CSV table of N, CA and C in Angstrom, one decimal:
chain,number,residue,atom,x,y,z
A,262,MET,N,39.1,-44.8,10.0
A,262,MET,CA,38.1,-43.7,10.5
A,262,MET,C,38.6,-42.5,10.3
A,263,LYS,N,40.1,-42.9,11.2
A,263,LYS,CA,40.4,-41.3,11.2
A,263,LYS,C,41.0,-40.3,9.8
A,264,ARG,N,41.0,-41.4,9.0
A,264,ARG,CA,41.7,-41.0,7.5
A,264,ARG,C,40.5,-40.2,6.8
A,265,ALA,N,39.0,-40.9,7.0
A,265,ALA,CA,37.7,-40.2,6.6
A,265,ALA,C,37.3,-39.1,6.7
A,266,LEU,N,37.4,-39.2,8.6
A,266,LEU,CA,37.3,-37.6,8.8
A,266,LEU,C,37.9,-36.6,8.6
A,267,MET,N,39.6,-36.8,7.9
A,267,MET,CA,40.7,-36.1,7.9
A,267,MET,C,40.0,-35.4,6.4
A,268,VAL,N,39.5,-36.1,5.7
A,268,VAL,CA,39.2,-36.1,4.0
A,268,VAL,C,38.0,-35.1,4.1
A,269,VAL,N,37.1,-35.7,5.1
A,269,VAL,CA,36.0,-35.0,5.3
A,269,VAL,C,36.1,-33.3,5.6
A,270,ALA,N,37.0,-33.6,7.1
A,270,ALA,CA,37.6,-31.9,7.1
A,270,ALA,C,38.2,-31.3,6.2
A,271,THR,N,39.2,-31.9,5.7
A,271,THR,CA,39.9,-30.9,4.8
A,271,THR,C,38.7,-30.5,3.8
A,272,GLY,N,38.0,-31.5,3.1
A,272,GLY,CA,37.0,-30.8,1.8
A,272,GLY,C,36.4,-29.9,2.2
A,273,GLY,N,35.5,-29.8,3.9
A,273,GLY,CA,34.8,-28.9,4.0
A,273,GLY,C,35.9,-27.7,4.2
A,274,LEU,N,36.6,-27.6,4.1
A,274,LEU,CA,37.9,-26.3,4.7
A,274,LEU,C,38.3,-25.8,3.0
A,275,ALA,N,38.4,-26.8,2.4
A,275,ALA,CA,38.2,-26.4,0.9
A,275,ALA,C,37.4,-25.7,0.3
A,276,LEU,N,35.9,-26.3,0.4
A,276,LEU,CA,34.7,-25.5,0.3
A,276,LEU,C,34.6,-24.0,0.5
A,277,ALA,N,34.9,-23.6,2.3
A,277,ALA,CA,35.0,-22.8,2.2
A,277,ALA,C,35.5,-21.5,2.1
A,278,THR,N,36.9,-22.3,1.5
A,278,THR,CA,37.8,-21.3,0.7
A,278,THR,C,37.4,-21.3,-0.4
A,279,LEU,N,37.1,-21.9,-1.0
A,279,LEU,CA,36.3,-21.8,-2.4
A,279,LEU,C,35.5,-20.6,-2.5
A,280,ALA,N,34.3,-20.6,-1.6
A,280,ALA,CA,33.4,-19.8,-1.4
A,280,ALA,C,33.5,-18.6,-0.6
A,281,GLY,N,34.8,-18.2,-0.1
A,281,GLY,CA,35.7,-17.1,0.3
A,281,GLY,C,35.8,-16.8,-0.9
A,282,CYS,N,36.6,-17.3,-2.0
A,282,CYS,CA,37.4,-16.6,-2.5
A,282,CYS,C,36.6,-16.8,-4.2
A,283,SER,N,35.3,-16.5,-4.4
A,283,SER,CA,34.6,-16.7,-5.4
A,283,SER,C,35.0,-16.0,-6.4
A,284,SER,N,35.1,-16.1,-7.7
A,284,SER,CA,35.7,-14.8,-9.0
A,284,SER,C,34.5,-14.0,-9.1
A,285,GLU,N,33.3,-14.2,-8.7
A,285,GLU,CA,32.3,-13.7,-9.1
A,285,GLU,C,32.6,-12.2,-8.0
A,286,GLU,N,32.4,-11.0,-8.1
A,286,GLU,CA,32.3,-10.2,-7.0
A,286,GLU,C,30.9,-9.8,-6.9
A,287,PRO,N,30.8,-9.8,-5.3
A,287,PRO,CA,29.4,-9.5,-4.5
A,287,PRO,C,29.4,-8.4,-4.8
A,288,ARG,N,27.6,-8.5,-5.3
A,288,ARG,CA,26.9,-7.1,-6.0
A,288,ARG,C,26.8,-6.1,-4.5
A,289,THR,N,27.1,-4.8,-4.9
A,289,THR,CA,27.5,-3.8,-4.0
A,289,THR,C,26.0,-3.2,-4.1
A,290,THR,N,25.6,-2.8,-3.0
A,290,THR,CA,24.4,-1.8,-2.8
A,290,THR,C,24.4,-0.7,-3.1
A,291,ASP,N,23.5,0.4,-3.7
A,291,ASP,CA,23.4,1.7,-3.5
A,291,ASP,C,23.8,2.0,-2.0
A,292,THR,N,24.7,3.0,-1.8
A,292,THR,CA,24.8,3.8,-0.1
A,292,THR,C,23.8,4.4,0.0
A,293,LYS,N,22.8,5.0,-1.1
A,293,LYS,CA,22.0,6.0,-0.9
A,293,LYS,C,20.6,5.2,0.4
A,294,ALA,N,20.4,5.8,1.4
A,294,ALA,CA,19.3,5.0,2.1
A,294,ALA,C,18.1,5.0,1.5
A,295,LEU,N,17.3,4.0,1.7
A,295,LEU,CA,16.2,3.8,1.1
A,295,LEU,C,14.9,4.8,2.3
A,296,PHE,N,13.9,5.2,1.1
A,296,PHE,CA,12.7,5.2,2.3
A,296,PHE,C,12.4,4.1,2.7
A,297,GLU,N,11.8,4.5,4.1
A,297,GLU,CA,11.1,3.0,4.8
A,297,GLU,C,9.8,3.5,5.1
A,298,PRO,N,8.9,2.6,4.0
A,298,PRO,CA,7.5,3.0,3.7
A,298,PRO,C,6.5,2.3,5.1
A,299,CYS,N,7.1,1.8,5.9
A,299,CYS,CA,6.4,1.6,7.2
A,299,CYS,C,6.6,3.0,8.2
A,300,THR,N,7.0,3.4,8.4
A,300,THR,CA,7.3,4.1,9.3
A,300,THR,C,8.3,5.9,8.5
A,301,GLY,N,7.9,5.8,7.1
A,301,GLY,CA,7.8,7.0,6.6
A,301,GLY,C,6.5,7.5,6.3
A,302,VAL,N,5.4,6.9,6.3
A,302,VAL,CA,4.2,7.4,5.9
A,302,VAL,C,3.4,7.2,7.6
A,303,THR,N,2.5,8.4,8.0
A,303,THR,CA,2.1,8.3,8.9
A,303,THR,C,0.6,7.7,9.1
A,304,ALA,N,0.3,7.5,10.4
A,304,ALA,CA,-0.7,6.6,10.6
A,304,ALA,C,-2.2,7.4,10.1
A,305,ASP,N,-1.5,8.8,10.5
A,305,ASP,CA,-3.0,10.0,9.9
A,305,ASP,C,-3.1,9.6,8.5
A,306,ALA,N,-2.4,9.9,7.9
A,306,ALA,CA,-1.9,9.7,6.3
A,306,ALA,C,-3.0,8.5,5.8
A,307,LEU,N,-2.2,7.2,6.7
A,307,LEU,CA,-3.1,5.7,6.1
A,307,LEU,C,-4.5,6.1,6.7
A,308,GLN,N,-4.4,6.3,7.6
A,308,GLN,CA,-6.3,6.3,7.8
A,308,GLN,C,-7.1,7.3,7.0
A,309,LYS,N,-6.8,8.5,6.2
A,309,LYS,CA,-7.0,9.5,5.6
A,309,LYS,C,-7.1,8.8,4.4
A,310,ALA,N,-6.0,7.9,4.1
A,310,ALA,CA,-6.2,7.0,2.7
A,310,ALA,C,-7.2,6.2,2.5
A,311,GLY,N,-7.7,5.6,3.3
A,311,GLY,CA,-8.2,4.4,4.0
A,311,GLY,C,-8.2,2.8,4.1
A,312,VAL,N,-6.9,3.4,4.6
A,312,VAL,CA,-6.4,1.9,5.1
A,312,VAL,C,-6.3,2.1,6.3
A,313,ASP,N,-6.0,0.5,7.3
A,313,ASP,CA,-5.9,0.5,8.4
A,313,ASP,C,-4.4,0.3,8.9
A,314,PRO,N,-4.0,1.2,9.6
A,314,PRO,CA,-2.4,1.3,9.9
A,314,PRO,C,-2.0,0.0,10.6
A,315,ALA,N,-3.0,-0.7,11.7
A,315,ALA,CA,-2.7,-1.5,12.3
A,315,ALA,C,-2.2,-2.8,11.5
A,316,THR,N,-2.7,-2.7,10.0
A,316,THR,CA,-2.6,-4.2,9.5
A,316,THR,C,-1.4,-4.1,8.7
A,317,LYS,N,-0.2,-3.1,9.1
A,317,LYS,CA,0.9,-3.1,8.5
A,317,LYS,C,2.0,-4.5,8.2
A,318,VAL,N,2.2,-4.7,7.5
A,318,VAL,CA,2.8,-6.0,7.2
A,318,VAL,C,4.5,-5.4,6.4
A,319,ALA,N,5.4,-5.2,7.0
A,319,ALA,CA,6.7,-5.1,6.6
A,319,ALA,C,7.1,-6.0,5.6
A,320,ALA,N,8.1,-5.9,4.7
A,320,ALA,CA,9.2,-6.7,4.2
A,320,ALA,C,9.9,-5.7,3.4
A,321,GLY,N,11.1,-7.2,2.7
A,321,GLY,CA,12.1,-6.1,1.9
A,321,GLY,C,13.1,-5.7,3.1
A,322,ALA,N,14.2,-6.0,2.9
A,322,ALA,CA,15.2,-5.4,3.2
A,322,ALA,C,16.3,-4.3,2.3
A,323,ALA,N,16.7,-3.1,3.3
A,323,ALA,CA,17.5,-2.4,2.5
A,323,ALA,C,18.9,-2.8,1.7
A,324,SER,N,19.3,-4.3,2.4
A,324,SER,CA,20.4,-4.7,2.1
A,324,SER,C,20.1,-5.5,0.8
A,325,ALA,N,18.9,-5.7,0.2
A,325,ALA,CA,18.4,-6.5,-1.0
A,325,ALA,C,17.8,-5.6,-1.6
A,326,GLY,N,17.9,-4.5,-1.6
A,326,GLY,CA,17.7,-3.5,-2.3
A,326,GLY,C,16.4,-2.7,-2.3
A,327,TRP,N,15.4,-3.5,-1.2
A,327,TRP,CA,13.9,-3.3,-1.5
A,327,TRP,C,13.6,-2.8,0.1
A,328,GLN,N,12.5,-1.7,0.3
A,328,GLN,CA,11.9,-1.9,1.6
A,328,GLN,C,10.2,-1.7,1.0
A,329,THR,N,9.9,-2.7,1.7
A,329,THR,CA,8.6,-2.6,1.4
A,329,THR,C,7.4,-2.6,2.6
A,330,CYS,N,6.0,-2.2,2.4
A,330,CYS,CA,5.6,-2.0,3.2
A,330,CYS,C,3.9,-2.1,2.8
A,331,GLU,N,3.0,-2.9,3.7
A,331,GLU,CA,1.6,-2.8,2.6
A,331,GLU,C,0.2,-2.6,3.9
A,332,TRP,N,-0.7,-2.5,3.7
A,332,TRP,CA,-1.9,-2.0,4.2
A,332,TRP,C,-3.1,-2.3,3.7
A,333,THR,N,-4.1,-3.0,4.3
A,333,THR,CA,-5.6,-3.4,3.8
A,333,THR,C,-6.7,-2.1,4.6
A,334,GLY,N,-7.4,-1.9,3.3
A,334,GLY,CA,-8.7,-1.5,3.7
A,334,GLY,C,-10.0,-1.8,3.2
A,335,ALA,N,-10.9,-1.4,3.9
A,335,ALA,CA,-12.3,-2.1,3.2
A,335,ALA,C,-12.5,-2.0,1.6
A,336,ALA,N,-11.8,-1.0,0.9
A,336,ALA,CA,-12.0,-1.0,-0.5
A,336,ALA,C,-10.8,-1.4,-1.1
A,337,ALA,N,-9.7,-1.4,-0.8
A,337,ALA,CA,-8.7,-1.5,-1.1
A,337,ALA,C,-7.3,-2.4,-0.5
A,338,HIS,N,-6.2,-2.8,-1.0
A,338,HIS,CA,-5.3,-3.1,-0.2
A,338,HIS,C,-3.8,-2.2,-1.2
A,339,LEU,N,-3.0,-1.9,0.1
A,339,LEU,CA,-1.8,-0.8,-0.5
A,339,LEU,C,-0.8,-1.3,-0.2
A,340,LYS,N,0.2,-1.0,-1.2
A,340,LYS,CA,1.5,-1.4,-1.3
A,340,LYS,C,2.3,-0.4,-1.7
A,341,VAL,N,3.6,-0.1,-0.6
A,341,VAL,CA,4.3,0.7,-1.2
A,341,VAL,C,5.9,-0.2,-1.2
A,342,PHE,N,6.5,0.5,-2.6
A,342,PHE,CA,7.9,-0.3,-2.6
A,342,PHE,C,8.8,0.9,-2.5
A,343,SER,N,9.8,0.7,-2.1
A,343,SER,CA,11.2,1.6,-2.1
A,343,SER,C,12.2,0.8,-2.5
A,344,THR,N,13.1,1.3,-3.5
A,344,THR,CA,14.0,0.6,-4.3
A,344,THR,C,15.2,1.6,-5.0
A,345,SER,N,16.3,1.0,-4.7
A,345,SER,CA,17.5,1.7,-5.8
A,345,SER,C,17.5,2.1,-7.2
A,346,ARG,N,16.5,0.8,-7.5
A,346,ARG,CA,16.3,0.9,-9.0
A,346,ARG,C,15.9,1.8,-9.6
A,347,THR,N,16.3,2.5,-10.6
A,347,THR,CA,15.6,3.5,-11.2
A,347,THR,C,14.9,3.3,-12.2
A,348,LEU,N,13.9,4.4,-12.6
A,348,LEU,CA,12.9,4.0,-13.5
A,348,LEU,C,13.1,3.8,-14.5
A,349,ALA,N,14.4,4.0,-15.3
A,349,ALA,CA,15.0,3.6,-16.5
A,349,ALA,C,15.0,2.1,-16.2
A,350,GLU,N,15.5,1.4,-15.5
A,350,GLU,CA,15.5,0.4,-15.2
A,350,GLU,C,14.0,-0.6,-15.3
A,351,PHE,N,13.5,0.0,-15.1
A,351,PHE,CA,11.8,-0.3,-14.9
A,351,PHE,C,11.2,-0.5,-16.5
A,352,GLU,N,11.4,0.8,-16.9
A,352,GLU,CA,11.0,1.0,-18.4
A,352,GLU,C,11.9,-0.2,-19.7
A,353,LYS,N,13.3,-0.5,-19.1
A,353,LYS,CA,13.9,-1.2,-19.9
A,353,LYS,C,13.0,-2.5,-19.6
A,354,ASP,N,12.9,-2.9,-18.6
A,354,ASP,CA,12.6,-4.3,-18.1
A,354,ASP,C,10.9,-4.5,-18.5
A,355,SER,N,10.0,-3.9,-18.4
A,355,SER,CA,9.0,-3.9,-19.1
A,355,SER,C,8.3,-3.3,-20.5
A,356,GLY,N,9.4,-2.2,-20.6
A,356,GLY,CA,9.1,-1.5,-22.1
A,356,GLY,C,8.6,-0.3,-22.0
A,357,ALA,N,9.1,0.7,-22.2
A,357,ALA,CA,8.7,2.5,-22.2
A,357,ALA,C,7.3,2.4,-22.4
A,358,ALA,N,6.7,1.7,-23.4
A,358,ALA,CA,5.3,1.9,-23.8
A,358,ALA,C,4.7,1.5,-23.0
A,359,SER,N,4.9,0.5,-21.8
A,359,SER,CA,3.9,0.1,-21.3
A,359,SER,C,3.7,1.1,-20.2
A,360,PHE,N,4.0,2.3,-20.2
A,360,PHE,CA,4.2,3.2,-19.1
A,360,PHE,C,3.5,4.7,-19.4
A,361,THR,N,2.4,5.1,-18.8
A,361,THR,CA,2.0,6.5,-19.4
A,361,THR,C,2.0,7.3,-17.9
A,362,GLU,N,2.0,8.7,-18.1
A,362,GLU,CA,2.5,9.7,-17.2
A,362,GLU,C,1.0,9.5,-16.6
A,363,TYR,N,1.1,9.6,-14.9
A,363,TYR,CA,0.0,10.2,-14.5
A,363,TYR,C,0.3,10.9,-12.8
A,364,THR,N,-0.7,11.9,-12.6
A,364,THR,CA,-0.2,12.5,-11.8
A,364,THR,C,-0.7,12.6,-10.5
A,365,VAL,N,-0.3,12.1,-9.3
A,365,VAL,CA,-1.0,12.1,-8.1
A,365,VAL,C,-0.7,12.7,-7.0
A,366,ALA,N,-1.6,13.9,-6.3
A,366,ALA,CA,-0.6,15.1,-5.4
A,366,ALA,C,0.5,15.7,-5.8
A,367,GLY,N,-0.2,15.9,-7.1
A,367,GLY,CA,0.6,17.1,-7.5
A,367,GLY,C,2.3,16.2,-8.0
A,368,ARG,N,2.7,15.4,-7.6
A,368,ARG,CA,3.8,14.7,-8.1
A,368,ARG,C,3.1,13.8,-9.9
A,369,THR,N,3.9,13.7,-10.5
A,369,THR,CA,3.7,13.2,-11.7
A,369,THR,C,4.9,12.1,-11.8
A,370,GLY,N,4.0,10.7,-12.3
A,370,GLY,CA,4.7,9.3,-11.6
A,370,GLY,C,4.5,8.4,-13.2
A,371,ARG,N,5.1,6.8,-13.2
A,371,ARG,CA,4.5,6.5,-14.5
A,371,ARG,C,3.5,5.3,-14.0
A,372,ARG,N,2.5,5.1,-14.7
A,372,ARG,CA,1.8,4.4,-14.7
A,372,ARG,C,2.0,2.9,-15.3
A,373,LEU,N,2.1,2.1,-14.8
A,373,LEU,CA,2.3,0.4,-15.5
A,373,LEU,C,1.5,-0.3,-15.7
A,374,GLY,N,0.8,-0.5,-17.1
A,374,GLY,CA,-0.3,-1.0,-17.2
A,374,GLY,C,-1.4,-0.4,-17.4
A,375,ASP,N,-2.7,-1.2,-17.2
A,375,ASP,CA,-4.0,-0.9,-17.6
A,375,ASP,C,-5.0,-1.7,-16.9
A,376,THR,N,-5.3,-1.8,-15.8
A,376,THR,CA,-6.1,-2.9,-15.8
A,376,THR,C,-7.1,-2.1,-14.5
A,377,PRO,N,-8.4,-2.4,-14.5
A,377,PRO,CA,-9.3,-1.7,-13.1
A,377,PRO,C,-9.3,-2.3,-12.2
A,378,ALA,N,-8.8,-3.4,-12.3
A,378,ALA,CA,-8.7,-4.0,-10.8
A,378,ALA,C,-7.4,-3.5,-9.8
A,379,SER,N,-6.6,-3.1,-10.5
A,379,SER,CA,-5.3,-2.9,-9.7
A,379,SER,C,-4.7,-1.6,-10.7
A,380,CYS,N,-3.9,-0.9,-10.1
A,380,CYS,CA,-3.2,-0.1,-10.3
A,380,CYS,C,-1.6,0.3,-10.0
A,381,ASP,N,-0.7,0.7,-10.7
A,381,ASP,CA,0.9,0.5,-10.5
A,381,ASP,C,1.3,1.9,-10.7
A,382,LEU,N,1.9,2.7,-9.8
A,382,LEU,CA,2.5,3.8,-10.6
A,382,LEU,C,3.9,4.1,-9.6
A,383,LEU,N,5.1,4.6,-10.8
A,383,LEU,CA,6.3,4.6,-10.0
A,383,LEU,C,6.8,5.9,-9.7
A,384,PHE,N,7.4,6.6,-9.1
A,384,PHE,CA,7.7,7.7,-9.0
A,384,PHE,C,9.2,7.6,-8.8
A,385,SER,N,9.8,8.6,-9.6
A,385,SER,CA,11.2,9.0,-9.4
A,385,SER,C,11.9,9.5,-8.1
A,386,ALA,N,12.7,9.0,-7.7
A,386,ALA,CA,13.3,9.4,-6.4
A,386,ALA,C,14.9,9.6,-6.4
A,387,ALA,N,15.6,10.4,-5.4
A,387,ALA,CA,16.8,10.6,-5.7
A,387,ALA,C,17.6,8.9,-5.3
A,388,GLN,N,16.8,8.4,-4.5
A,388,GLN,CA,17.4,6.7,-3.9
A,388,GLN,C,17.2,6.1,-4.8
A,389,GLY,N,16.4,6.5,-6.2
A,389,GLY,CA,15.9,5.4,-7.2
A,389,GLY,C,14.5,5.5,-7.2
A,390,VAL,N,13.5,4.4,-6.9
A,390,VAL,CA,11.9,4.5,-7.1
A,390,VAL,C,11.2,4.6,-5.7
A,391,ILE,N,10.0,5.0,-5.9
A,391,ILE,CA,9.0,4.6,-5.2
A,391,ILE,C,7.8,3.9,-5.8
A,392,ARG,N,7.2,3.2,-5.3
A,392,ARG,CA,6.5,2.8,-6.1
A,392,ARG,C,5.2,2.1,-5.5
A,393,MET,N,4.0,2.4,-5.9
A,393,MET,CA,2.8,2.7,-5.3
A,393,MET,C,1.9,1.5,-5.8
A,394,VAL,N,0.9,0.5,-5.3
A,394,VAL,CA,0.4,-0.6,-5.6
A,394,VAL,C,-1.0,-0.2,-5.1
A,395,VAL,N,-2.3,-0.6,-5.6
A,395,VAL,CA,-3.6,-0.7,-5.2
A,395,VAL,C,-4.0,-1.6,-5.7
A,396,VAL,N,-4.7,-2.7,-5.3
A,396,VAL,CA,-5.7,-3.6,-5.5
A,396,VAL,C,-6.8,-3.6,-4.9
A,397,ASN,N,-8.0,-3.3,-5.8
A,397,ASN,CA,-9.3,-2.9,-4.9
A,397,ASN,C,-9.8,-4.3,-4.5
A,398,ASN,N,-10.0,-4.3,-3.4
A,398,ASN,CA,-10.9,-5.5,-2.7
A,398,ASN,C,-12.1,-6.2,-4.1
A,399,PRO,N,-11.9,-7.0,-4.3
A,399,PRO,CA,-13.0,-7.9,-5.1
A,399,PRO,C,-14.7,-7.5,-4.9
A,400,THR,N,-14.4,-8.0,-3.4
A,400,THR,CA,-15.9,-8.0,-2.9
A,400,THR,C,-16.7,-6.7,-2.6
A,401,GLN,N,-15.9,-5.4,-2.8
A,401,GLN,CA,-16.4,-4.0,-2.7
A,401,GLN,C,-17.0,-3.8,-4.3
A,402,GLN,N,-17.9,-2.8,-4.2
A,402,GLN,CA,-18.0,-2.1,-5.6
A,402,GLN,C,-17.9,-1.0,-5.5
A,403,THR,N,-16.1,-1.1,-6.3
A,403,THR,CA,-15.4,0.6,-5.8
A,403,THR,C,-14.9,1.1,-7.4
A,404,ALA,N,-14.5,2.2,-7.0
A,404,ALA,CA,-14.1,2.8,-8.4
A,404,ALA,C,-13.0,1.8,-9.3
A,405,ASP,N,-12.5,2.5,-10.2
A,405,ASP,CA,-11.1,1.8,-11.1
A,405,ASP,C,-10.0,2.0,-10.2
A,406,ALA,N,-9.1,1.1,-10.0
A,406,ALA,CA,-8.0,1.4,-8.7
A,406,ALA,C,-7.5,2.3,-9.3
A,407,CYS,N,-7.3,3.1,-10.3
A,407,CYS,CA,-6.1,4.2,-10.1
A,407,CYS,C,-7.2,5.2,-9.5
A,408,THR,N,-8.4,5.3,-9.8
A,408,THR,CA,-9.0,6.3,-9.0
A,408,THR,C,-9.0,6.2,-7.5
A,409,THR,N,-9.0,4.8,-7.0
A,409,THR,CA,-8.3,4.6,-5.5
A,409,THR,C,-7.3,5.1,-5.1
A,410,LEU,N,-6.2,5.1,-6.1
A,410,LEU,CA,-4.8,5.0,-5.7
A,410,LEU,C,-4.6,6.5,-5.8
A,411,ARG,N,-5.5,7.5,-6.7
A,411,ARG,CA,-5.4,8.6,-6.3
A,411,ARG,C,-6.1,9.3,-5.3
A,412,HIS,N,-6.9,9.0,-5.0
A,412,HIS,CA,-7.4,8.8,-3.5
A,412,HIS,C,-6.4,8.8,-2.2
A,413,MET,N,-6.0,7.5,-2.6
A,413,MET,CA,-5.2,7.2,-1.7
A,413,MET,C,-3.7,8.4,-1.3
A,414,GLY,N,-3.3,8.1,-2.8
A,414,GLY,CA,-2.2,8.7,-2.9
A,414,GLY,C,-2.1,10.3,-2.4
A,415,ASP,N,-3.2,11.0,-2.2
A,415,ASP,CA,-3.5,12.3,-2.1
A,415,ASP,C,-3.0,12.5,-0.6
A,416,SER,N,-3.4,11.5,0.0
A,416,SER,CA,-2.8,11.5,1.2
A,416,SER,C,-1.2,11.0,2.0
A,417,ILE,N,-0.9,10.3,1.3
A,417,ILE,CA,0.4,9.5,1.3
A,417,ILE,C,1.9,9.8,0.7
A,418,VAL,N,1.3,10.3,-0.8
A,418,VAL,CA,2.4,10.7,-1.7
A,418,VAL,C,3.8,11.6,-1.0
A,419,PRO,N,2.5,12.7,-0.6
A,419,PRO,CA,3.5,14.1,-0.2
A,419,PRO,C,4.2,13.3,0.8
A,420,ALA,N,4.5,12.4,1.6
A,420,ALA,CA,5.8,11.6,2.5
A,420,ALA,C,6.8,11.0,1.9
A,421,PHE,N,6.4,11.0,0.6
A,421,PHE,CA,7.4,10.1,-0.2
A,421,PHE,C,8.4,11.4,-0.8
A,422,PRO,N,9.9,10.6,-0.8
A,422,PRO,CA,10.9,11.2,-0.8
A,422,PRO,C,11.0,11.9,-2.3
A,423,ALA,N,11.7,13.2,-2.6
A,423,ALA,CA,11.6,13.6,-4.1
A,423,ALA,C,13.3,12.8,-4.2
């Protein structure tokens, strides 16, 4: 029995040593601070955008390379992502042809895709990208999601870092 415990303990120590000395280097995250959408967009701006600040749901972690916040309104659901990934990386993943220029609140971004029910817009920032996604509430008879995004963006895009 003592021998079995020693083998188990030794095996566990060997695994711990191997895990600590992996040949794969840990991925380092960018040292630039990520914009935190849940605190960077004011309650007043959210109300003007037509979403309820009390519906805030935070997700992501700067250590994972993302900060995310989402809110719900009667007409649409709004999600804002903040990442150190660059616009070029997004374009490489999706294909540059998938993007078109789109201006909101005087700031030009890159719109991804083209659907009436949702609108996905990416803005370059010093930290990487700020991504804004609007999904229309299917029970509401509202405008195209990008029209909704433009209305919401007039209030919140000025809070996004350059």
